[in-house]
XYZ file of C-alpha atoms in Angstrom:
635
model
C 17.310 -0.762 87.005
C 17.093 2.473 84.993
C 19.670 1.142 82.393
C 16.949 -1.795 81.785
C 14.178 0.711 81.684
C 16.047 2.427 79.038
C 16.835 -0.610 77.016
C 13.182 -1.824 77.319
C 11.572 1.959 76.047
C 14.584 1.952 72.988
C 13.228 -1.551 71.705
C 9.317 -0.191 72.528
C 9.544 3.414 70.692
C 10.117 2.218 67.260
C 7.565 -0.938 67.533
C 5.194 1.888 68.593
C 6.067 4.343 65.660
C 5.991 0.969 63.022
C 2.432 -0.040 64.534
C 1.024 3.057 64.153
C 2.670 4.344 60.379
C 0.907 0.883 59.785
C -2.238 2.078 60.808
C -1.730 4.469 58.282
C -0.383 2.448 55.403
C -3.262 1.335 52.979
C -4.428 4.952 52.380
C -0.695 6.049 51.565
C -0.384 2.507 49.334
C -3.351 4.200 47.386
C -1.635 7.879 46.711
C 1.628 6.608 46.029
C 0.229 3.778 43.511
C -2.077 6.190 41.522
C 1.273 8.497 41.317
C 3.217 5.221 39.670
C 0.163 4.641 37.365
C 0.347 8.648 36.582
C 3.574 8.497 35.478
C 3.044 5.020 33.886
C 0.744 6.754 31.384
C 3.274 9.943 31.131
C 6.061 7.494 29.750
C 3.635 5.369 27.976
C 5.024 5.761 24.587
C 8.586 8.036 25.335
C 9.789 4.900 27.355
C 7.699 1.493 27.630
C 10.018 -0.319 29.507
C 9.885 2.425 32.297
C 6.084 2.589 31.735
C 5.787 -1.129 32.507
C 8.334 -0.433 35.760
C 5.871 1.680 37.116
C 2.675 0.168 36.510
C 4.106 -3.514 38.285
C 5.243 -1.627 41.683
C 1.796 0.418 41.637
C -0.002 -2.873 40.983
C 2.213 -4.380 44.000
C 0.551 -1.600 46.202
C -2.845 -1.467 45.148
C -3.913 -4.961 46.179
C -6.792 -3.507 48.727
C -7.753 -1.202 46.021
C -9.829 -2.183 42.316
C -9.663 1.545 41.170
C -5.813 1.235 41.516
C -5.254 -2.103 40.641
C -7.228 -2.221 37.255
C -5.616 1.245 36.409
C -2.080 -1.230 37.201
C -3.300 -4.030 34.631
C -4.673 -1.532 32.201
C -1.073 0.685 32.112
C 0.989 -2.510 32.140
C -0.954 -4.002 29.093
C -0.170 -0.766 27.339
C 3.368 -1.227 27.899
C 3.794 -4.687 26.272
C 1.531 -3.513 23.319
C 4.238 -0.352 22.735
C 7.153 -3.177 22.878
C 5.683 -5.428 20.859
C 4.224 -8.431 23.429
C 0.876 -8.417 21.926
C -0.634 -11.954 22.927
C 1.082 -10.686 26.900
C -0.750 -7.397 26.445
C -4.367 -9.147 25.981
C -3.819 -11.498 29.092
C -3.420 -9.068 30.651
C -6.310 -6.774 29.183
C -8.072 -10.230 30.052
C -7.353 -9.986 33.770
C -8.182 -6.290 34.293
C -12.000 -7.723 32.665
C -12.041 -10.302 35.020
C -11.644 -7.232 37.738
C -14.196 -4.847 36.229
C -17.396 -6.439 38.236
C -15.797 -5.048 41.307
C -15.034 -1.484 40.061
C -17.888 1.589 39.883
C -15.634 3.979 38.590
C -16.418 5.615 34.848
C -12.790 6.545 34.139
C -11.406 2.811 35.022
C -14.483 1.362 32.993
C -14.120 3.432 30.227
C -10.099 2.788 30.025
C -10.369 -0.785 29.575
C -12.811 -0.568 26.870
C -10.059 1.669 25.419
C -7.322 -0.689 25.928
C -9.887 -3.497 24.428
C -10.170 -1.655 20.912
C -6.594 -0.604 20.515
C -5.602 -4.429 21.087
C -8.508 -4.643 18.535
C -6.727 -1.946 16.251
C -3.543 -3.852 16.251
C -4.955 -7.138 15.573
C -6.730 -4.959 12.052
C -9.908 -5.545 13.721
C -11.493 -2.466 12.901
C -15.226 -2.755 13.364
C -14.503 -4.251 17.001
C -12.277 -1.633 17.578
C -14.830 1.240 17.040
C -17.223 -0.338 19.219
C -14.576 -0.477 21.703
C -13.466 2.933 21.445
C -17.226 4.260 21.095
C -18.249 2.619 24.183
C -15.409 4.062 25.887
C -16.101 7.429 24.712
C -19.407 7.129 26.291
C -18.526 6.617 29.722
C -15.108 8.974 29.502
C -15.620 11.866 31.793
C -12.026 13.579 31.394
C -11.686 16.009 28.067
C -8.021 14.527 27.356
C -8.907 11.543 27.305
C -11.566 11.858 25.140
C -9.240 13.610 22.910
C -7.352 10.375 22.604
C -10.197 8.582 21.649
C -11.522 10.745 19.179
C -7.689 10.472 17.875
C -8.073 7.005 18.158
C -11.825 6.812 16.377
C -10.147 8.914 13.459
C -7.300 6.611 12.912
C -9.623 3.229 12.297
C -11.744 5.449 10.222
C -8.548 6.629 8.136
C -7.470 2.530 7.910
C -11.257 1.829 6.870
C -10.741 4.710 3.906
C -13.639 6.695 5.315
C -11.765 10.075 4.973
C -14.595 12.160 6.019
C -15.146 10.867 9.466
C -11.346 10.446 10.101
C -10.858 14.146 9.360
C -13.869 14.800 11.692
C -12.887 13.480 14.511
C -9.074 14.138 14.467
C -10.299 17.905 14.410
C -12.529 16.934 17.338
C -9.579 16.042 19.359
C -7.210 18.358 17.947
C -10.013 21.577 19.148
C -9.704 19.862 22.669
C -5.980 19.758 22.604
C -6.106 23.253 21.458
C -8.458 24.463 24.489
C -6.370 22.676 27.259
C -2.970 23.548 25.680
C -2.046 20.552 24.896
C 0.580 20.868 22.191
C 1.267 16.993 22.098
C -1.900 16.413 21.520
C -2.099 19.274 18.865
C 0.680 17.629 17.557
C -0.628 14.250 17.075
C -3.736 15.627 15.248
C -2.022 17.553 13.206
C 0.514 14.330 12.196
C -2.643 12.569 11.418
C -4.536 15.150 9.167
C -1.165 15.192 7.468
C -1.459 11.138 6.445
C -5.336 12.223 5.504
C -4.208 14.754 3.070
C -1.413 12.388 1.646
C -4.087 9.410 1.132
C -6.012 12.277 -1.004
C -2.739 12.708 -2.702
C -2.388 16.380 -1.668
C 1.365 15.946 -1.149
C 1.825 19.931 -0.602
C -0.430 20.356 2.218
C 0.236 17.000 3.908
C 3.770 18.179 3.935
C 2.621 21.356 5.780
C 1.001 19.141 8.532
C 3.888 16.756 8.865
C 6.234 20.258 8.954
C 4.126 21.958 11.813
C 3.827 19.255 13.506
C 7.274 18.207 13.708
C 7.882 21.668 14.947
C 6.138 21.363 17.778
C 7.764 17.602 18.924
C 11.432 19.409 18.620
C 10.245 22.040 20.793
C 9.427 19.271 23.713
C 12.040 16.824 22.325
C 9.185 13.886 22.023
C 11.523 11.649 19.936
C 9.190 9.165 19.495
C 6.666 11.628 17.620
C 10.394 13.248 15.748
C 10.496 10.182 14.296
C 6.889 9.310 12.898
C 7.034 13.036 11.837
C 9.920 12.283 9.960
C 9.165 9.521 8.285
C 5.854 10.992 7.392
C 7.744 14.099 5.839
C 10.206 11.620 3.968
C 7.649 9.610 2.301
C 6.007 12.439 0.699
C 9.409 13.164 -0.628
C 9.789 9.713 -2.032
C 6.098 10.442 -4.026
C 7.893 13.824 -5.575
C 10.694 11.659 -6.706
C 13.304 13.298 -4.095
C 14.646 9.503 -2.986
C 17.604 11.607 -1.882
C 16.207 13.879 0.544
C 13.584 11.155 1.757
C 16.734 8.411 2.547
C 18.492 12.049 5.037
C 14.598 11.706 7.057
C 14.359 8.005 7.209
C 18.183 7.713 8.812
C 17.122 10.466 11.320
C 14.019 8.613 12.179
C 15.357 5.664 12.730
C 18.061 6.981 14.624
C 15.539 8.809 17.100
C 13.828 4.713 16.959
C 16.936 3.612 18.105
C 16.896 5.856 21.480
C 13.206 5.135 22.044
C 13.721 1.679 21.631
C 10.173 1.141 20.065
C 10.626 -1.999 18.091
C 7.431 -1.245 15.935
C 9.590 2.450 14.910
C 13.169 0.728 14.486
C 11.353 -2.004 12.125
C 9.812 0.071 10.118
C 12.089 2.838 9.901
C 14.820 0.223 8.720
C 12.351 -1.120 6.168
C 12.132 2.606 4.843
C 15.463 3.061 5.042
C 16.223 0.033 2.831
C 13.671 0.476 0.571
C 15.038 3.816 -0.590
C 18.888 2.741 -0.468
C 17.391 -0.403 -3.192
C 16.518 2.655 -5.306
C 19.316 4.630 -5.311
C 21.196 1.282 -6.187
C 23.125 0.948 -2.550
C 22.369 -2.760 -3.003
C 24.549 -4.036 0.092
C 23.574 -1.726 2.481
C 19.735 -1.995 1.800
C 20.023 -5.989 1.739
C 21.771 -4.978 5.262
C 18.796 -3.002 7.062
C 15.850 -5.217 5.319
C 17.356 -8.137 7.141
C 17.977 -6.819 10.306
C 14.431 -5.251 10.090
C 12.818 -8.788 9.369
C 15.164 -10.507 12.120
C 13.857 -7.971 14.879
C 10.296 -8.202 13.681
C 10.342 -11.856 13.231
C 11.923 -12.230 17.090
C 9.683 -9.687 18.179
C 6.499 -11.393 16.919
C 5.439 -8.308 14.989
C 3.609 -10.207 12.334
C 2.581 -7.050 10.533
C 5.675 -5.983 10.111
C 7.307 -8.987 9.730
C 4.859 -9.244 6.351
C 6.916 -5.994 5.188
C 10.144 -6.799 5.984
C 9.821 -10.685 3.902
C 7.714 -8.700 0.895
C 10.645 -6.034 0.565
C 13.110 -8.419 0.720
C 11.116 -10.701 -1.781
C 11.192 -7.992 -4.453
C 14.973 -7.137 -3.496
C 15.990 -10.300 -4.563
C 13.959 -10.659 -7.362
C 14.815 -7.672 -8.983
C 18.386 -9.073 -7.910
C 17.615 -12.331 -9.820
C 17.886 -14.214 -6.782
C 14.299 -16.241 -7.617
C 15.154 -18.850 -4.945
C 15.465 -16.754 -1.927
C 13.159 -14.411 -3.279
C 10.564 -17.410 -3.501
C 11.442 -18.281 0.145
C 11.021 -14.948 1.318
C 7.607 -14.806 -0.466
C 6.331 -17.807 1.187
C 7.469 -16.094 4.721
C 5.309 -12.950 3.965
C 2.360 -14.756 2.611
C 2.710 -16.941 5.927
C 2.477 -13.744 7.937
C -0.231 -12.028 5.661
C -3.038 -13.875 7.899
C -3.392 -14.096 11.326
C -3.924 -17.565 11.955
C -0.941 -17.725 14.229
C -2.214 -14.331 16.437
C -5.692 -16.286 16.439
C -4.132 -20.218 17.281
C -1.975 -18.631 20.728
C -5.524 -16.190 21.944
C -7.482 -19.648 21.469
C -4.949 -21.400 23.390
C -4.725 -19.269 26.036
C -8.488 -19.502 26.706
C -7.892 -23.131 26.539
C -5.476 -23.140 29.140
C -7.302 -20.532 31.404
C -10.244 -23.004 31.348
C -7.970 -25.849 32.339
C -6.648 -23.837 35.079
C -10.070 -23.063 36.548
C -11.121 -26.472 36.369
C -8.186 -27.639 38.031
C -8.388 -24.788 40.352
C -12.372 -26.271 41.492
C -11.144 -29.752 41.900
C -8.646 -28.770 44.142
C -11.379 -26.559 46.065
C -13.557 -29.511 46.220
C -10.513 -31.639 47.993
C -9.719 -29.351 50.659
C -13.224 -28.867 51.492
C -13.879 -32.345 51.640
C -10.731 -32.422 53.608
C -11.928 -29.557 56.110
C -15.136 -30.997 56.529
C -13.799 -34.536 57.426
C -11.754 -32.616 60.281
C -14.915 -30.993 61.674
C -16.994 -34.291 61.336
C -14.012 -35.872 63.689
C -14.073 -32.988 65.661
C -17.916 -32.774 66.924
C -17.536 -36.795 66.882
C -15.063 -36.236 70.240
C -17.862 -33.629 71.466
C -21.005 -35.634 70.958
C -19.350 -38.563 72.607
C -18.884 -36.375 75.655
C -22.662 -35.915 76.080
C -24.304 -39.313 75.560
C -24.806 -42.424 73.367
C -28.309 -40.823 71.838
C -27.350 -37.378 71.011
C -24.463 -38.593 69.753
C -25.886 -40.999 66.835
C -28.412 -37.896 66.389
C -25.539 -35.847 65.170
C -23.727 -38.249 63.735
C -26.637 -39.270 61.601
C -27.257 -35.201 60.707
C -23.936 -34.636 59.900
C -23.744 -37.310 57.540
C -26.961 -36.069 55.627
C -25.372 -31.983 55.513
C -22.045 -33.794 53.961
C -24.187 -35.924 51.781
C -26.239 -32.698 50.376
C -22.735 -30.617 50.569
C -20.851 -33.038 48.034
C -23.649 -33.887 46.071
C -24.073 -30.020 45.600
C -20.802 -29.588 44.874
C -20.344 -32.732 42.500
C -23.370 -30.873 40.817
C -21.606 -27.846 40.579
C -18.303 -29.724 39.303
C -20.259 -31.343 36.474
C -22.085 -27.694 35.541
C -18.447 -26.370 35.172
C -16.757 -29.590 33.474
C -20.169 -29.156 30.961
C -19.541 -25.684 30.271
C -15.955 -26.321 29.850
C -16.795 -28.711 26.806
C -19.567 -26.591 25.166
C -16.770 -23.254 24.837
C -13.949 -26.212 24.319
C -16.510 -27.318 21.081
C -17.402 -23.692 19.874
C -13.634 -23.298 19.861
C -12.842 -26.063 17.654
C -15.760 -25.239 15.551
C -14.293 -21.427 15.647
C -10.880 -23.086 14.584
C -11.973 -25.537 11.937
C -14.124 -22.941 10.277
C -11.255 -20.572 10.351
C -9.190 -23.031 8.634
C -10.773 -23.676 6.072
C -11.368 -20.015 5.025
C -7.624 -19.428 5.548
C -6.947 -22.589 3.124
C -9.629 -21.348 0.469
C -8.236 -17.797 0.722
C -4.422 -19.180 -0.333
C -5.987 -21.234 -2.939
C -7.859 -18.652 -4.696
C -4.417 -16.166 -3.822
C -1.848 -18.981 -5.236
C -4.659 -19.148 -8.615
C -4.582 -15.712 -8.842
C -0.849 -15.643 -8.999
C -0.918 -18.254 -11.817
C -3.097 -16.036 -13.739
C -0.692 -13.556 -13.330
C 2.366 -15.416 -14.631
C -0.472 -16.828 -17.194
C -0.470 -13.445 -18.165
C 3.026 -12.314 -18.179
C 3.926 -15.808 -20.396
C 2.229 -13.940 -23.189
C 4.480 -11.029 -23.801
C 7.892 -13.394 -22.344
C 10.672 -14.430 -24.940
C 11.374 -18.340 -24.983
C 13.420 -19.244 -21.680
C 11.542 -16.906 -19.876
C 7.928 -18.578 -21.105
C 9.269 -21.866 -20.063
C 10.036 -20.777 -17.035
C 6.647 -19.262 -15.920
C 4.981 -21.629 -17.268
C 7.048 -24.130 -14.705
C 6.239 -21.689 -11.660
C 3.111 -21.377 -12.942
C 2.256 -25.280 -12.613
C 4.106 -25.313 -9.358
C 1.603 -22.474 -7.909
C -1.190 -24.880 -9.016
C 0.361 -27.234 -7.672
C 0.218 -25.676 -4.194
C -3.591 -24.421 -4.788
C -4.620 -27.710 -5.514
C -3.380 -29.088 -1.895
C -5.001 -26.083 -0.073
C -8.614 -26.460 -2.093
C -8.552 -30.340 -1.214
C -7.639 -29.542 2.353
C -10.965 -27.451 2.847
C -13.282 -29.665 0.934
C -11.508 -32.232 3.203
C -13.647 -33.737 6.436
C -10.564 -34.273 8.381
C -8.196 -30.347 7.972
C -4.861 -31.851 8.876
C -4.621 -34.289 6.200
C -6.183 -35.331 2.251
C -6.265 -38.714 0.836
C -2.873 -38.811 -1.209
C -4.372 -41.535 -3.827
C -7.419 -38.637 -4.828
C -4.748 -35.909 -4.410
C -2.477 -37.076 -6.920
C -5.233 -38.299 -9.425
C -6.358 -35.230 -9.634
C -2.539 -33.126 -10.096
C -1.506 -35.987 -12.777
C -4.960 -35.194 -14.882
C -3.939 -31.445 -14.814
C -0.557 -32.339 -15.670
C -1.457 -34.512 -18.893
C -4.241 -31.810 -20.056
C -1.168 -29.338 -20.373
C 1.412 -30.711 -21.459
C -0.267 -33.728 -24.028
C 0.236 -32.572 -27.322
C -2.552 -33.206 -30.239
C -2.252 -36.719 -31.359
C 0.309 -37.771 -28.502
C -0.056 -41.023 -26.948
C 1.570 -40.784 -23.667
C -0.398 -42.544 -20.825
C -0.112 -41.950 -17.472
C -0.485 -45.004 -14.742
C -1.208 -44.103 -11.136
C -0.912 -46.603 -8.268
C -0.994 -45.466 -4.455
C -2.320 -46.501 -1.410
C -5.175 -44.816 0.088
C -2.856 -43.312 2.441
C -3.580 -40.274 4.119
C -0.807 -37.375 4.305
C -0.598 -34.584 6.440
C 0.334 -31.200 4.540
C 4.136 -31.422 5.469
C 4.294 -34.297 3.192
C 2.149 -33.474 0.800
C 3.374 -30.531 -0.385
C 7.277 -32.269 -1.178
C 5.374 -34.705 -2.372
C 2.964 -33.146 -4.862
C 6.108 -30.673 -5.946
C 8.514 -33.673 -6.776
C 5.568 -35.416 -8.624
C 4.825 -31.994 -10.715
C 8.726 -31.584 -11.634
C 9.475 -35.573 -12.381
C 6.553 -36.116 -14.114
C 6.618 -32.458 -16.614
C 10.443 -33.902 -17.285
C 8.888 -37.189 -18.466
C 6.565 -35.187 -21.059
C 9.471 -32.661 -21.947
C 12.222 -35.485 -22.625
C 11.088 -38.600 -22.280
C 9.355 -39.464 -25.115
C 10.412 -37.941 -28.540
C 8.070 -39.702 -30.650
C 5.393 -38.666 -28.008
C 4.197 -42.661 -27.201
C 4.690 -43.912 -24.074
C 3.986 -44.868 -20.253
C 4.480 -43.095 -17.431
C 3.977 -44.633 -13.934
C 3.435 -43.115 -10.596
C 3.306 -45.181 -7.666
C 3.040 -44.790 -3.704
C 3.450 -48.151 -1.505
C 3.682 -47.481 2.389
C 4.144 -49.489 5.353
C 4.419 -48.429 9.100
C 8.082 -47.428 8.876
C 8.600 -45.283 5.523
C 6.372 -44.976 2.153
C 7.904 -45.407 -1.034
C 7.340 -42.592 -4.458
C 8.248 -44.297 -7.951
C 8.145 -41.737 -10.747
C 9.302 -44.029 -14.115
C 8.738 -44.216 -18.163
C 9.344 -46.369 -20.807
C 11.446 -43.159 -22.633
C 14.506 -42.804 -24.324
C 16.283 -42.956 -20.590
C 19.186 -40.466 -19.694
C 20.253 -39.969 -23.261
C 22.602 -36.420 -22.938
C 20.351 -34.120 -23.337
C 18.822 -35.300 -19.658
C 21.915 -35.224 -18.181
C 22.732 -31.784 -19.111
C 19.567 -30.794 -17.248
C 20.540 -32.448 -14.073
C 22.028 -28.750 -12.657
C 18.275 -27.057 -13.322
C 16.194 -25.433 -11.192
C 13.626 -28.314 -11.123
C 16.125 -31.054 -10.566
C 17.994 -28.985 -7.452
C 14.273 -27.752 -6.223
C 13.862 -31.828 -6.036
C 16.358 -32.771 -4.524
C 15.781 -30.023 -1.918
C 12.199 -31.452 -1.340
C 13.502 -34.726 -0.680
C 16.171 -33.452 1.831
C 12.653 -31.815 3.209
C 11.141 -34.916 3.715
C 14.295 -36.571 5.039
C 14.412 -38.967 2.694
C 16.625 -40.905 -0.086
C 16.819 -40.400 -3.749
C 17.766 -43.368 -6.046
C 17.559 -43.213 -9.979
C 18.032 -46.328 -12.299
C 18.187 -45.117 -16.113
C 19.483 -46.221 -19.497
C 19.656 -45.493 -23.114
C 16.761 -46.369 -24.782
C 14.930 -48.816 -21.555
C 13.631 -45.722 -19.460
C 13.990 -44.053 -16.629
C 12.732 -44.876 -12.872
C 13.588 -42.483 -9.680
C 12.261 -43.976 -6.511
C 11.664 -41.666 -3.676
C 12.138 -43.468 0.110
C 11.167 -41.276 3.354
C 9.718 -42.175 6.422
C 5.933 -42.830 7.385
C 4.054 -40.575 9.534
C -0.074 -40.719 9.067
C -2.048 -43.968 9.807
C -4.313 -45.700 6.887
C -7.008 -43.562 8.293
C -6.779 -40.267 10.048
C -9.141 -40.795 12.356
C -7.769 -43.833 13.837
């Protein structure tokens, strides 16, 4: 009997001991989640990954508590910003908002806003961003973090050129680093009045900055701050002409990037890097770190960067006289010079949160039809229990609550489903309008290139004149395209038939001589191409068709005939003349530039190549690839 009692109070102790450290457990869930967010903020920048460790467990532990749990979202979001996740880092800045109704707190309130304007200051949004920051300055009732703001407020001031109020409010947070003895924060300032001075171009005293506070970060071994400091230091070296000295700082920085595993520091401290080994003439190695500097940014998503790495390795391979992949790598930073991509995914994660909440309704709707069927069923049995009359009383009251209830509801449903629409129409109107500023931008950017080579033909010797002048009628090639596709009703695609009117007129006026008789024919359908086609397309017509006037016609008389025929499988492009055919001075151009950049376009638009020529009865190159838009885009 006593050897049961025993067993019985060894399996009861620790029940009683879990039940009651239970009792206990949300108020210790609170302490030990604001400790993880504490030291979530600590390792905010010296370790992200760790940062974002700490910030998930304390959000797994503040679920009964808004202070906590928006401090969670707010540290985590800060975590995938430092390693690069920026369209993860505004979801999730876009969750903690949804939380904010529930939450009193200033500090919590004002940290969001934070977070809000340095997603803002990423994105080069720099008005929103002060607003942000301003409005979180307001409600800030802690002194270091308003030093961080007023660091922040400085730094969009300094982008924005307004070198006044940058300088003012770095020393604003660098006097309240100074009064709580912060020296990372007196740091910081100091790194920033440093890049101040060197936009003045007072290289001596922005060295002095950098120097001090570099000083400081080796005393605490902040390696992420070593290496901006660094960097900072070397390019002031690189504007005294000391390439030497400034290539020793870059490789430290980027070896200190390497250990804090910031891709934002390893990117551009490899950029650096390469930039300076290009000018010492280390050709190999810089072509090695400006490649693996564009492969990390590109995989990252770091657009920003990604436009530095492609732009440095543009000019590399220029100055290399690689003009192929230097053109490539041109059109890969001019595609991530504009932020069309950043603005598409934030667009179509709105899209997709309003999908999920209508989805989310109808699915409410079902199981509360489906509860209140139960219940109906339910007081049915009852009623039947107490009489014939009182039962077709309920029954008959019942059905007029469930009437009301789902008409309510439906009403509800169709204010959502109509809201829905009107943000799903702002958006495309947001996204239409967008495009076409982004296509009038690159037409007036690809014209203003032409000028430039326009310019540069001038003062060029003979081969090189010819060639600008081809680039140069490529570019306008490419300008044309983009300044049809915003006068265009429909953005994805242009009437080819109007498109390539208008590029043969522009080819004729420059290249028809005075007192030449060439004539150019144009027959197409009115097909409509989308902007994958068109540019191969208008490319091969620009190349083909400048041949025809440089070769084609010696006695400058002839015909020239461009035509497009399309059915619902593949289209067909005829480029031919009535010229002196593939005499040998044609065939000794086949291994050109033009003639390898078309058949490159025509690999592009997966299609075949056939050319029919002889002495003295013309030339004709027909063009077959496969069909992709309708007759009319809107069908």
């Amino acid at each position: 009997m006593q050897s049961r009692f025993c067993r019985f109070l060894f399996f009861l102790l620790p029940a009683l001991v879990f039940k009651t450290a239970l009792s206990g457990q949300p108020s210790s869930f609170v302490k030990l989640a604001d400790s993880l967010n504490k030291k979530s903020e600590a390792y905010r920048y010296a370790s992200p990954q760790l940062s974002a460790t700490f910030a998930k467990r304390a959000l797994k532990l503040s679920a009964k508590d808004p202070v906590q749990t928006l401090f969670s979202l707010i540290n985590w979001s800060y975590a995938l910003l430092e390693l690069g996740a920026l369209d993860s880092s505004a979801i999730l800045a876009d969750s903690a908002q949804a939380k904010i109704s529930n939450v009193s707190d200033s500090s919590a309130r004002s940290a969001l806003l934070v977070l809000h304007g340095y997603i803002c200051d990423y994105r080069e949004k720099n008005e929103e961003a002060l607003r942000y920051y301003f409005d979180g300055l307001a409600l800030c009732p802690d002194p270091a973090h308003r030093a961080a703001i007023y660091n922040n407020i400085g730094t969009i001031y300094k982008t924005m050129k307004d070198l006044e109020n940058a300088v003012k409010y770095y020393e604003l947070s660098y006097a309240i680093g100074v009064q709580m003895k912060d020296s990372i924060r007196q740091a910081k300032c100091l790194n920033n009045l440093g890049g101040v001075s060197f936009s003045k171009g007072d290289f001596p005293g922005a060295l002095k900055c950098y120097q001090q506070s570099l000083r400081i970060r080796e005393a605490v071994f902040d390696s992420v701050g070593m290496s901006s400091c660094l960097s900072n230091i070397a390019m002031v070296y690189e504007k005294q002409n000391d390439p030497a000295s400034a290539l020793t700082l870059y490789q430290r920085s980027l070896t200190l990037a390497m250990v804090s595993k910031r891709p934002y520091d390893i990117v551009a401290s490899r950029i650096n890097v390469g930039n300076v080994l290009f000018k010492l003439n280390h050709k190999k190695e810089a072509l090695d770190q400006l490649k693996l500097a564009a492969s990390l940014a590109d995989s990252a998503q770091l657009h920003y960067y990604s436009r530095l790495a492609h732009r440095s390795l543009a000019n590399y391979y220029s100055e290399t006289g690689n003009y192929q992949q230097a053109y490539a790598d041109y059109v890969l930073y001019a595609a991530y010079n504009d932020s069309v991509l950043t603005e598409r995914a934030q667009k179509s994660a709105k899209e997709l949160e309003l999908r999920y909440r209508t989805r989310e309704s109808s699915q409410t709707i079902k199981l509360l039809g489906e509860q209140q069927k139960a219940a109906e069923l339910e007081k049915e049995n009852d009623i039947n229990q107490l009489g014939r009359q009182r039962n077709w009383l309920w029954v008959v009251i019942l059905t007029a609550v469930a009437i009301i209830l789902f008409a309510f509801l439906l009403f509800q449903r169709y204010r959502a489903e109509l809201k829905h629409t009107v943000q799903l129409e702002q958006l495309v109107g947001e996204k239409d309008l967008l495009l076409r500023e982004i296509h009038h931008r690159v037409k007036n950017n690809l014209q203003l290139v032409s000028s430039l080579l326009s310019l540069q033909d001038s003062y060029s010797p003979g081969n090189a004149k010819n060639a600008l002048r081809q680039n140069q009628e490529r570019i306008h090639t490419l300008a044309l395209l983009h300044e049809q596709l915003y006068q265009s009703a429909d953005l994805k695609a242009i009437s080819f038939s109007k498109y390539v009117h208008t590029l043969l007129d522009h080819i004729s006026a420059s290249f028809a001589k005075a007192g030449s008789s060439i004539t150019i024919r144009c027959a197409a359908d009115e097909r409509w191409f989308d902007i994958d086609q068109l540019v191969p397309c208008g490319l091969i017509i620009n190349e083909l068709v400048t041949n025809c006037f440089k070769y084609a016609f010696p006695s400058e008389k002839g015909t020239i005939l461009v035509s497009m025929s399309c059915n619902d499988e593949k289209c067909t492009l005829v480029i031919a003349d009535d010229g002196v055919g593939m005499d040998e001075t044609i065939a000794n151009a086949k291994n050109t530039l033009g003639l390898r950049l078309v058949k490159g376009l025509v690999r592009q638009l997966r299609g075949e190549l056939q050319s029919e020529s002889s002495s003295g009865n013309g030339t004709t190159i027909r063009i077959i690839f496969p069909a992709r838009m309708k007759t009319n885009p809107g069908v």
